[in-house]
CSV table of C-alpha atoms in Angstrom, one decimal:
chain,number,residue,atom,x,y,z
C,1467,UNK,CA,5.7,-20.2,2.4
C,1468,UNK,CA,8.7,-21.6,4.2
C,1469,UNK,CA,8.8,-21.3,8.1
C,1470,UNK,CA,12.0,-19.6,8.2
C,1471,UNK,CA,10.6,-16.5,6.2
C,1472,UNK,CA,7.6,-16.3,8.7
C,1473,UNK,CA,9.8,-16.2,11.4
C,1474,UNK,CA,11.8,-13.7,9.8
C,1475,UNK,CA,8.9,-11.6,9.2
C,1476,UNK,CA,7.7,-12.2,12.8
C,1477,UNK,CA,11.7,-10.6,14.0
C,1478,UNK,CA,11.3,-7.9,11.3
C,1479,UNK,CA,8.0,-6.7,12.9
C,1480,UNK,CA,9.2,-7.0,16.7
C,1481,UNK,CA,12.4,-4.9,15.6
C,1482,UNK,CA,10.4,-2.3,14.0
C,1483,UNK,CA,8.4,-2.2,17.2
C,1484,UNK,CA,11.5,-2.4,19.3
C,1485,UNK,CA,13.3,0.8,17.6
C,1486,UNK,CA,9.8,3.1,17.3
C,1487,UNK,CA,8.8,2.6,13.7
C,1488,UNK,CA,5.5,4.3,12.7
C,1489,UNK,CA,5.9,2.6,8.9
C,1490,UNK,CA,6.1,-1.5,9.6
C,1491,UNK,CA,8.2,-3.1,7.1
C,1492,UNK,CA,6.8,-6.6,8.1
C,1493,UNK,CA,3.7,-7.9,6.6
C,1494,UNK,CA,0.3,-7.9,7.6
C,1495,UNK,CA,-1.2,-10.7,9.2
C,1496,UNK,CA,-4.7,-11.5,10.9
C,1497,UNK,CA,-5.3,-12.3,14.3
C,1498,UNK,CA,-9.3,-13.5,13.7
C,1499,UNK,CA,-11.5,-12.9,10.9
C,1500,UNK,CA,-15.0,-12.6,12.7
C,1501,UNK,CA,-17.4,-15.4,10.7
C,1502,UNK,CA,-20.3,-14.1,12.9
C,1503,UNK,CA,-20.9,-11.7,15.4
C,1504,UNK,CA,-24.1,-14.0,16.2
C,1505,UNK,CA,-24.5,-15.7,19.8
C,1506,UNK,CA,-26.8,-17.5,21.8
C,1507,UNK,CA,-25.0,-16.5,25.3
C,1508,UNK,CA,-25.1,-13.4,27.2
C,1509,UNK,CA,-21.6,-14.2,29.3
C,1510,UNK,CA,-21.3,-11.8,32.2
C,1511,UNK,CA,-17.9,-11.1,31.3
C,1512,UNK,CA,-18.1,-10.6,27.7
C,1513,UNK,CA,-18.1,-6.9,26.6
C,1514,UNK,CA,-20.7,-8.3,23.6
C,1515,UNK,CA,-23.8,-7.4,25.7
C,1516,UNK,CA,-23.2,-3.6,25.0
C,1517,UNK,CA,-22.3,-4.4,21.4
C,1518,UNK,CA,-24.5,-1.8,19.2
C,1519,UNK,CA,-23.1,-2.8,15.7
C,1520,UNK,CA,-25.7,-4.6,13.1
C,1521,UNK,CA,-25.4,-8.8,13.7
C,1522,UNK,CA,-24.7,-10.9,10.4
C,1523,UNK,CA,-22.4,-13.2,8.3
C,1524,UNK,CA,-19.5,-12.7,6.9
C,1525,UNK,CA,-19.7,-13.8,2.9
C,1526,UNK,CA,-18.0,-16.6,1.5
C,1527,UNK,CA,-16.7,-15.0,-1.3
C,1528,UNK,CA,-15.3,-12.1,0.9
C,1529,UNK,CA,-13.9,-14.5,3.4
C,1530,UNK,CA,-12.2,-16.0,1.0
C,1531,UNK,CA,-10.6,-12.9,-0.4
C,1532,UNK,CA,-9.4,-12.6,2.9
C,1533,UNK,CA,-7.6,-15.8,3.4
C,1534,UNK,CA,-6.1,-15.7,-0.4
C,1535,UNK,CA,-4.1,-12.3,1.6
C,1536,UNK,CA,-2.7,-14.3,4.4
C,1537,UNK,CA,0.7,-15.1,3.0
C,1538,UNK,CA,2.3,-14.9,6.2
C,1539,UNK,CA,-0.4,-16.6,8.4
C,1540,UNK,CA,-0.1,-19.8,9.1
C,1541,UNK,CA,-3.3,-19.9,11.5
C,1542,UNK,CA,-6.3,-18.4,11.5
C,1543,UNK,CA,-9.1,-17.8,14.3
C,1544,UNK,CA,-12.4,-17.6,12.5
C,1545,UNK,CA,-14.5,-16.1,15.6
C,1546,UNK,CA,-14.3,-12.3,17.1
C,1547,UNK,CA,-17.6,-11.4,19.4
C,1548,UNK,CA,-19.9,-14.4,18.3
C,1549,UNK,CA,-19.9,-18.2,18.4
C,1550,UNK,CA,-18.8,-19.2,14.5
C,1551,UNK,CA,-20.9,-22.6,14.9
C,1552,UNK,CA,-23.7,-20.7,14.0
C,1553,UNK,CA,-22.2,-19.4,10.4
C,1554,UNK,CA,-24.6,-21.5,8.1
C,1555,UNK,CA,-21.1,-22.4,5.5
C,1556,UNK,CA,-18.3,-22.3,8.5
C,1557,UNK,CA,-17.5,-25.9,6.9
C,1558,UNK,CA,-16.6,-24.2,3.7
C,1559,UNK,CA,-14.4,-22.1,5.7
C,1560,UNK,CA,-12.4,-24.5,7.3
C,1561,UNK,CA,-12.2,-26.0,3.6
C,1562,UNK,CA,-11.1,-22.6,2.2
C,1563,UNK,CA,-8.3,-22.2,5.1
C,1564,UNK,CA,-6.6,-25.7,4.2
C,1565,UNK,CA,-7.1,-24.6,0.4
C,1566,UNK,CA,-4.4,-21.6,1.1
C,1567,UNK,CA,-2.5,-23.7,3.7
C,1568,UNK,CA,-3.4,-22.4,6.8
C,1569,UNK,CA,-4.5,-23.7,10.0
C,1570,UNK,CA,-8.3,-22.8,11.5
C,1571,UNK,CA,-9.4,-22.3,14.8
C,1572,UNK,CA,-12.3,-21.4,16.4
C,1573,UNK,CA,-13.4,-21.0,19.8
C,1574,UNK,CA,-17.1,-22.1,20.9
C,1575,UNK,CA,-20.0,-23.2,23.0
C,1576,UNK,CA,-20.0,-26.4,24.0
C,1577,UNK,CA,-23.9,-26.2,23.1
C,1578,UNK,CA,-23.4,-25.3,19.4
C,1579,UNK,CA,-21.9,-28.5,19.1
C,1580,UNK,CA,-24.7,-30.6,16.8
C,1581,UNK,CA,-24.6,-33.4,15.0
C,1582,UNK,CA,-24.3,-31.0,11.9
C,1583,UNK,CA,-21.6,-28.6,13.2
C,1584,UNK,CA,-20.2,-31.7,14.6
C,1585,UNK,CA,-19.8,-33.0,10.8
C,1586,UNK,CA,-18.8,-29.8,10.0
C,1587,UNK,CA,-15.5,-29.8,11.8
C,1588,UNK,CA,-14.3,-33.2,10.7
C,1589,UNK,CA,-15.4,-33.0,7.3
C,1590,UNK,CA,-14.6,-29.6,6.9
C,1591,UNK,CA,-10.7,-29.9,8.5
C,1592,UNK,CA,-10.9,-27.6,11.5
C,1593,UNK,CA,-7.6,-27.3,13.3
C,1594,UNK,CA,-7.9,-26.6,16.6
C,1595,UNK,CA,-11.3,-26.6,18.6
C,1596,UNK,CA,-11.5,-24.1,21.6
C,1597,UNK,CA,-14.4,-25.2,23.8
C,1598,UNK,CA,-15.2,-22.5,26.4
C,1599,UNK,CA,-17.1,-23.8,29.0
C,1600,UNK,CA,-16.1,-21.4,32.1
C,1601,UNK,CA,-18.0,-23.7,34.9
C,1602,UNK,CA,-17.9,-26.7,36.6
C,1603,UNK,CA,-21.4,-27.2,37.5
C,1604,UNK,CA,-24.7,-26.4,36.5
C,1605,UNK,CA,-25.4,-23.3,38.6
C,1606,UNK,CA,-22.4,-21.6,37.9
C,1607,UNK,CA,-22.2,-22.3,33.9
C,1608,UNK,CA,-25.5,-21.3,33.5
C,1609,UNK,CA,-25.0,-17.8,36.1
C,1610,UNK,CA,-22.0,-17.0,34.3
C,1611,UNK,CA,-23.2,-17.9,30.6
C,1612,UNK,CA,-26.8,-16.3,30.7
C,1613,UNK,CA,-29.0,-16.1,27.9
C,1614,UNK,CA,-30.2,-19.6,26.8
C,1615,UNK,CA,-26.8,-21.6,28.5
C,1616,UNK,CA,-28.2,-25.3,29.2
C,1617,UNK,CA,-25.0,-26.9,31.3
C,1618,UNK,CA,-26.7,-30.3,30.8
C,1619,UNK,CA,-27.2,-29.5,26.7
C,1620,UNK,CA,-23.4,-28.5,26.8
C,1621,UNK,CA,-22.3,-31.4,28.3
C,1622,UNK,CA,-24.4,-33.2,25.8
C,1623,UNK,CA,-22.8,-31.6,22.9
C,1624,UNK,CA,-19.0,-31.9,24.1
C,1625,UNK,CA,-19.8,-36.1,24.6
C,1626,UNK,CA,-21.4,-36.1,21.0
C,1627,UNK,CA,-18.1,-34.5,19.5
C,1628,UNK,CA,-15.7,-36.8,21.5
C,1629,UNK,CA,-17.8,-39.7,20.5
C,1630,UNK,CA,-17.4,-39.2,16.7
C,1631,UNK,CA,-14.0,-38.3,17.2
C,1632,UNK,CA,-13.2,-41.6,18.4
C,1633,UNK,CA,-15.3,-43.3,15.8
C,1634,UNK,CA,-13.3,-41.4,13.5
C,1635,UNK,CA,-9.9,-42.1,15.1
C,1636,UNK,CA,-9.4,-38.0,14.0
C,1637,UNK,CA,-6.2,-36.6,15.1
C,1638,UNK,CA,-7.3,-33.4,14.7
C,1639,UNK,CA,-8.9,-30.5,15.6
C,1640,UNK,CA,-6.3,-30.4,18.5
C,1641,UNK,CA,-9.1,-29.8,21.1
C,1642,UNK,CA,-9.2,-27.5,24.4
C,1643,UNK,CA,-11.3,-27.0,27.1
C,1644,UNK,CA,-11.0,-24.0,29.6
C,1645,UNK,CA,-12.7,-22.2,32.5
C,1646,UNK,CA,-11.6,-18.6,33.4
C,1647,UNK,CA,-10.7,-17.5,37.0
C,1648,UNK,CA,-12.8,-15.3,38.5
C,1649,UNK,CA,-15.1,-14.7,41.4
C,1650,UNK,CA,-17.5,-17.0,40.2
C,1651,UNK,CA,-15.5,-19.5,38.9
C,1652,UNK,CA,-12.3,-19.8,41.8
C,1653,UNK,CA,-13.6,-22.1,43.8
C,1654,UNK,CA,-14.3,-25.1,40.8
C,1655,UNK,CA,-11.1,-25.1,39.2
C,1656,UNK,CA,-10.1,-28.2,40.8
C,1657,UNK,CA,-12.9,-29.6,40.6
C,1658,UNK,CA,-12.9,-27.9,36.4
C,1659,UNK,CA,-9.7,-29.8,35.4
C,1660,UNK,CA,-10.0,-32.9,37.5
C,1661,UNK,CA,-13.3,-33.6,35.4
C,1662,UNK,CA,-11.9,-32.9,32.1
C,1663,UNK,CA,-8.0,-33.3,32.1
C,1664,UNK,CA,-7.8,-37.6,31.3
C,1665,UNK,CA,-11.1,-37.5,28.8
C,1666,UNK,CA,-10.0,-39.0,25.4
C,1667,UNK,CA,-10.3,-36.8,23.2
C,1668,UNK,CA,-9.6,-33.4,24.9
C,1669,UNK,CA,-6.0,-32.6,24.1
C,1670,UNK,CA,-5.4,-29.8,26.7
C,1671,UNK,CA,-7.2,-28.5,30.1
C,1672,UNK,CA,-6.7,-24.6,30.3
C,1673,UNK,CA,-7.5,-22.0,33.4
C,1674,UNK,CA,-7.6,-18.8,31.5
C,1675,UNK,CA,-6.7,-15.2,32.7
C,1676,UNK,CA,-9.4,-12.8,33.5
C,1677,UNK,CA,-9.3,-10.2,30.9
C,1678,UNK,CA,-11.0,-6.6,31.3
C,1679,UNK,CA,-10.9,-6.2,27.9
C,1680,UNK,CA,-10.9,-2.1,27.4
C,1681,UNK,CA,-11.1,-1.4,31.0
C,1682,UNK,CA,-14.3,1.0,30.2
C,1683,UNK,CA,-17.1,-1.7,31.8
C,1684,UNK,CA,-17.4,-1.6,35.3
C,1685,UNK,CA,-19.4,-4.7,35.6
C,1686,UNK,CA,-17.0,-6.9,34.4
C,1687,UNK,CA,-14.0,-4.8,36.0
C,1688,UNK,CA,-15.7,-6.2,39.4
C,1689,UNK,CA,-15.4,-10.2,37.9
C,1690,UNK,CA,-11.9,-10.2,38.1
C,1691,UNK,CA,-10.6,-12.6,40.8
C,1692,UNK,CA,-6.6,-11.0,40.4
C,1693,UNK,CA,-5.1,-8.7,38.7
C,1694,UNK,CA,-3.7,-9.9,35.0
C,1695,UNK,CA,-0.3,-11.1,34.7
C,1696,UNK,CA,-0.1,-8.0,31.9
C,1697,UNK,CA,-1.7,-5.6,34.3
C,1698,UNK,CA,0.9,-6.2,36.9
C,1699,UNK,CA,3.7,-4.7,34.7
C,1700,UNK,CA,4.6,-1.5,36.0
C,1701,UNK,CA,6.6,0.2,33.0
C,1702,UNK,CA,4.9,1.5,29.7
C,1703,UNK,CA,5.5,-0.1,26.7
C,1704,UNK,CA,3.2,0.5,23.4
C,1705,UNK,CA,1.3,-2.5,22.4
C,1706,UNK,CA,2.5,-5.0,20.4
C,1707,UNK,CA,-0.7,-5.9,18.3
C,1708,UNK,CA,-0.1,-2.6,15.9
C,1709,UNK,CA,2.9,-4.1,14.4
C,1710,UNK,CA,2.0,-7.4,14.4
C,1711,UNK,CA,-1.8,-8.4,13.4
C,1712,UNK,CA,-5.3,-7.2,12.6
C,1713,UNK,CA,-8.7,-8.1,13.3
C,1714,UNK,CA,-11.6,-8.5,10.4
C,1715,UNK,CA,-15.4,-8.1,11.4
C,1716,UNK,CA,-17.4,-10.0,9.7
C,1717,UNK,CA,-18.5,-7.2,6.9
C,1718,UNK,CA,-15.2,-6.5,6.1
C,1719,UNK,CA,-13.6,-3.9,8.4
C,1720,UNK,CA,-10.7,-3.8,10.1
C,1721,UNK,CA,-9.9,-3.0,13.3
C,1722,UNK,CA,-6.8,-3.1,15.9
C,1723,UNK,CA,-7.4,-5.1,18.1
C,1724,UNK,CA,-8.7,-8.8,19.0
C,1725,UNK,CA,-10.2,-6.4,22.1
C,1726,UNK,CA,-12.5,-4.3,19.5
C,1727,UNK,CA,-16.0,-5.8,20.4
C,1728,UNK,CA,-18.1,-2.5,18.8
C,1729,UNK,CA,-15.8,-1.4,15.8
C,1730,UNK,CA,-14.6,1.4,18.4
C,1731,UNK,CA,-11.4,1.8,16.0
C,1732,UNK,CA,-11.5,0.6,12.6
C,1733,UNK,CA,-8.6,1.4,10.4
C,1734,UNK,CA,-10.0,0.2,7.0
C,1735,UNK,CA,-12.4,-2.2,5.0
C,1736,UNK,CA,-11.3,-5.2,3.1
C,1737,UNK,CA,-14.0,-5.2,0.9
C,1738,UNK,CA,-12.6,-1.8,-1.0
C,1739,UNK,CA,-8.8,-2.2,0.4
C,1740,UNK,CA,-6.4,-4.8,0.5
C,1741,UNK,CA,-4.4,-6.1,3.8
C,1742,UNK,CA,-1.2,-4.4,2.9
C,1743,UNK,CA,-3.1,-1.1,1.8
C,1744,UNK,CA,-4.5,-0.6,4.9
C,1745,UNK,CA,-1.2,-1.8,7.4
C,1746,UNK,CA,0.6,1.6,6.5
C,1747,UNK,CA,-1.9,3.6,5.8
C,1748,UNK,CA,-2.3,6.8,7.7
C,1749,UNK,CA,-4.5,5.6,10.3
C,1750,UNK,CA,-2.1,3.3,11.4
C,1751,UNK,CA,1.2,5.0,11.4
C,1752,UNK,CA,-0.9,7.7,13.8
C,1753,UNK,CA,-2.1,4.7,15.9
C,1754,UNK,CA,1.5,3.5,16.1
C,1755,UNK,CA,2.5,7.1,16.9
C,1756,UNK,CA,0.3,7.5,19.6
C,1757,UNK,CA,1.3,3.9,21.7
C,1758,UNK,CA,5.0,5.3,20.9
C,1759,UNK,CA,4.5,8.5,22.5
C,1760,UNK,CA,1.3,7.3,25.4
C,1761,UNK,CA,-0.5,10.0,24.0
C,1762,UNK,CA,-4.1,9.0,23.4
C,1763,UNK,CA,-7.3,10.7,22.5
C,1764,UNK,CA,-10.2,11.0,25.1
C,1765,UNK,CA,-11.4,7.9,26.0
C,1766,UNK,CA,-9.9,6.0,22.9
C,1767,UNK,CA,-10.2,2.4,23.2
C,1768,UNK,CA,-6.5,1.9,23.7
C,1769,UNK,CA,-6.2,4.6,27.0
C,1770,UNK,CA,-7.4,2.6,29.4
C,1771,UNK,CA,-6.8,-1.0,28.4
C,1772,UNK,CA,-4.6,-2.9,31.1
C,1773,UNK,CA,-4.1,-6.3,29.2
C,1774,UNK,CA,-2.0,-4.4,25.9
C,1775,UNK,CA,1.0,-6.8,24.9
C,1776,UNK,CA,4.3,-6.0,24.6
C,1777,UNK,CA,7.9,-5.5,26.0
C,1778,UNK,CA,9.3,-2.3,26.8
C,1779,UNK,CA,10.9,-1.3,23.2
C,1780,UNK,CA,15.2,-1.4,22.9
C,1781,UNK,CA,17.1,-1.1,20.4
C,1782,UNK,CA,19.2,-3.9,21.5
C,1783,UNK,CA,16.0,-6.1,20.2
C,1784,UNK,CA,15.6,-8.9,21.0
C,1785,UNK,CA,18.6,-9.0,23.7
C,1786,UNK,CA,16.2,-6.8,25.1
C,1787,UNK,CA,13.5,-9.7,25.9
C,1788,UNK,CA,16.3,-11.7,28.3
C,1789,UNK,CA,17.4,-8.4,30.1
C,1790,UNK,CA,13.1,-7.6,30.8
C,1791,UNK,CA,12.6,-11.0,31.9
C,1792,UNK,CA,10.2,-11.5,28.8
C,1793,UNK,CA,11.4,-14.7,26.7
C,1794,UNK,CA,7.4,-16.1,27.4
C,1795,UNK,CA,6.8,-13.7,24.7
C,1796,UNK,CA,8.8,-16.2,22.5
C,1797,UNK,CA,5.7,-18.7,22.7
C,1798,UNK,CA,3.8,-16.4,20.2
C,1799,UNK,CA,5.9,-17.4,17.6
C,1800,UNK,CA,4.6,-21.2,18.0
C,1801,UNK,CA,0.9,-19.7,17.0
C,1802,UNK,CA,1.8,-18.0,13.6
């Protein structure tokens, strides 16, 4: 599909957000489909260690139902709550992505990177590759990573992926690295992105925001180093993600939000219902009702969340984003 209709559909869906729309007249996308909700980690400031819902694999038939519905994608993140490395045909789903045209991303552990999953990614046309290594030595990696994180086997598998992509002389996947700021990370940021910022190879350095998430866990509440760039924003505004994309668990739900770890608020099931059955179906014109209005149930996932995106809605959309100061919200469009 041409890249002026998906930016159309993009301004269609931040004017029906703008003016208070409960029905969305733009098409659905997908934020991530969730390959796996497998991992080997047990990060401190991942909500995945209270995650109650059954671990598995998403099909490959299933999956590719999926993609054949994203008209008006033109990327892809194939990871939610688990490292998508460890999906036993995530080759054949890069393969499927480039089939329908779109772009794949995933974001990983460094140590999941094998000469297997290695071969995986180049053979299978990943994208773009988001290494999250969050550490800039071996004490704090492994501190902040838990569960089996080896810094020295991380290290091991990012040198092993930049060595075959030099071998191969393969432009792609476009390949980042990042650390997030937080307590335990602040003081090796320098030190992060001095290491990593000229290696061949790795196409971007990135210091990520602290995120809290849905605000409910107090143990990571107490990570954050500084308040969000989003959670400094003073006026209300509903969030964004209603009218704009969804996120697939790996058996075939949908849910809101990219924040969703436990299914908290799932809207429909691909595996019965198709992506534009379930965009303005009941459940979601209520959902879009209740951001409209700041009226949520108790303790709904969405009531105390302090990351939501968004503008504060006008009808003089998208004037609107130069008078709020908000034209960064223009560098979305580069990822659809």
């Amino acid at each position: 599909m041409e890249t002026n209709k998906k930016l159309i559909n993009l301004w269609r869906k931040g004017y029906e957000y703008s003016n208070g729309k409960t029905v969305c007249r733009g098409k659905p996308m997908i934020q991530n489909i969730e390959s796996t909700n497998a991992c080997g980690m047990k990060c401190l400031m991942c909500p995945r260690n209270h995650m109650t819902r059954k671990i598995g694999f998403m099909n490959i038939e299933l999956f590719e139902k999926i993609v054949k519905q994203l008209k008006w994608n033109s990327r892809v993140a194939l990871h939610h709550f688990g490292d998508p490395l460890l999906h036993p045909k995530i080759g054949e789903m890069f393969k499927i992505c480039n089939k329908y045209g779109i772009k794949s991303a995933i974001s990983t552990n460094p140590s999941s990177l094998t000469k297997k999953t290695i071969e995986e990614i180049f053979d299978g046309g990943l994208d773009i590759l988001h290494l999250s290594l969050d550490g800039a030595t071996k004490e704090t990696y492994e501190k902040i990573r838990g569960g089996s994180a080896n810094y020295q086997k991380a290290l091991e598998g990012i040198e092993l992926f930049l060595k075959e992509r030099e071998k191969r002389n393969a432009k792609k996947p476009f390949t980042t690295i990042a650390i997030i700021k937080m307590k335990e990370t602040k003081d090796e940021i320098l030190a992060f992105e001095k290491k990593w910022r000229d290696r061949k190879g790795i196409d971007e350095v990135q210091v990520k925001e602290f995120i809290t998430w849905d605000g409910t866990m107090d143990e990571i509440n107490k990570l954050q180093e500084e308040v969000s760039h989003k959670a400094k924003r003073t006026e209300y505004y509903p969030c964004l993600w209603l009218w704009n994309k969804l996120t697939v668990l790996w058996d075939g739900r949908v849910v809101i939000c990219c924040f969703d770890s436990d299914a908290k608020c799932v809207v429909g099931d691909l595996n019965t219902q198709t992506l534009e059955e379930i965009w303005n179906s009941e459940k979601m014109q209520k959902l879009r009702e209740m951001h409209i209005n700041n009226k949520f149930p108790n303790k709904h996932i969405c009531s105390l969340c302090k990351e939501r995106e968004g503008f504060v809605p006008s009808k003089l959309f998208p004037l609107n984003l130069i008078f709020q100061k908000r034209l960064n919200f223009l560098r979305y469009y580069r990822y659809n």
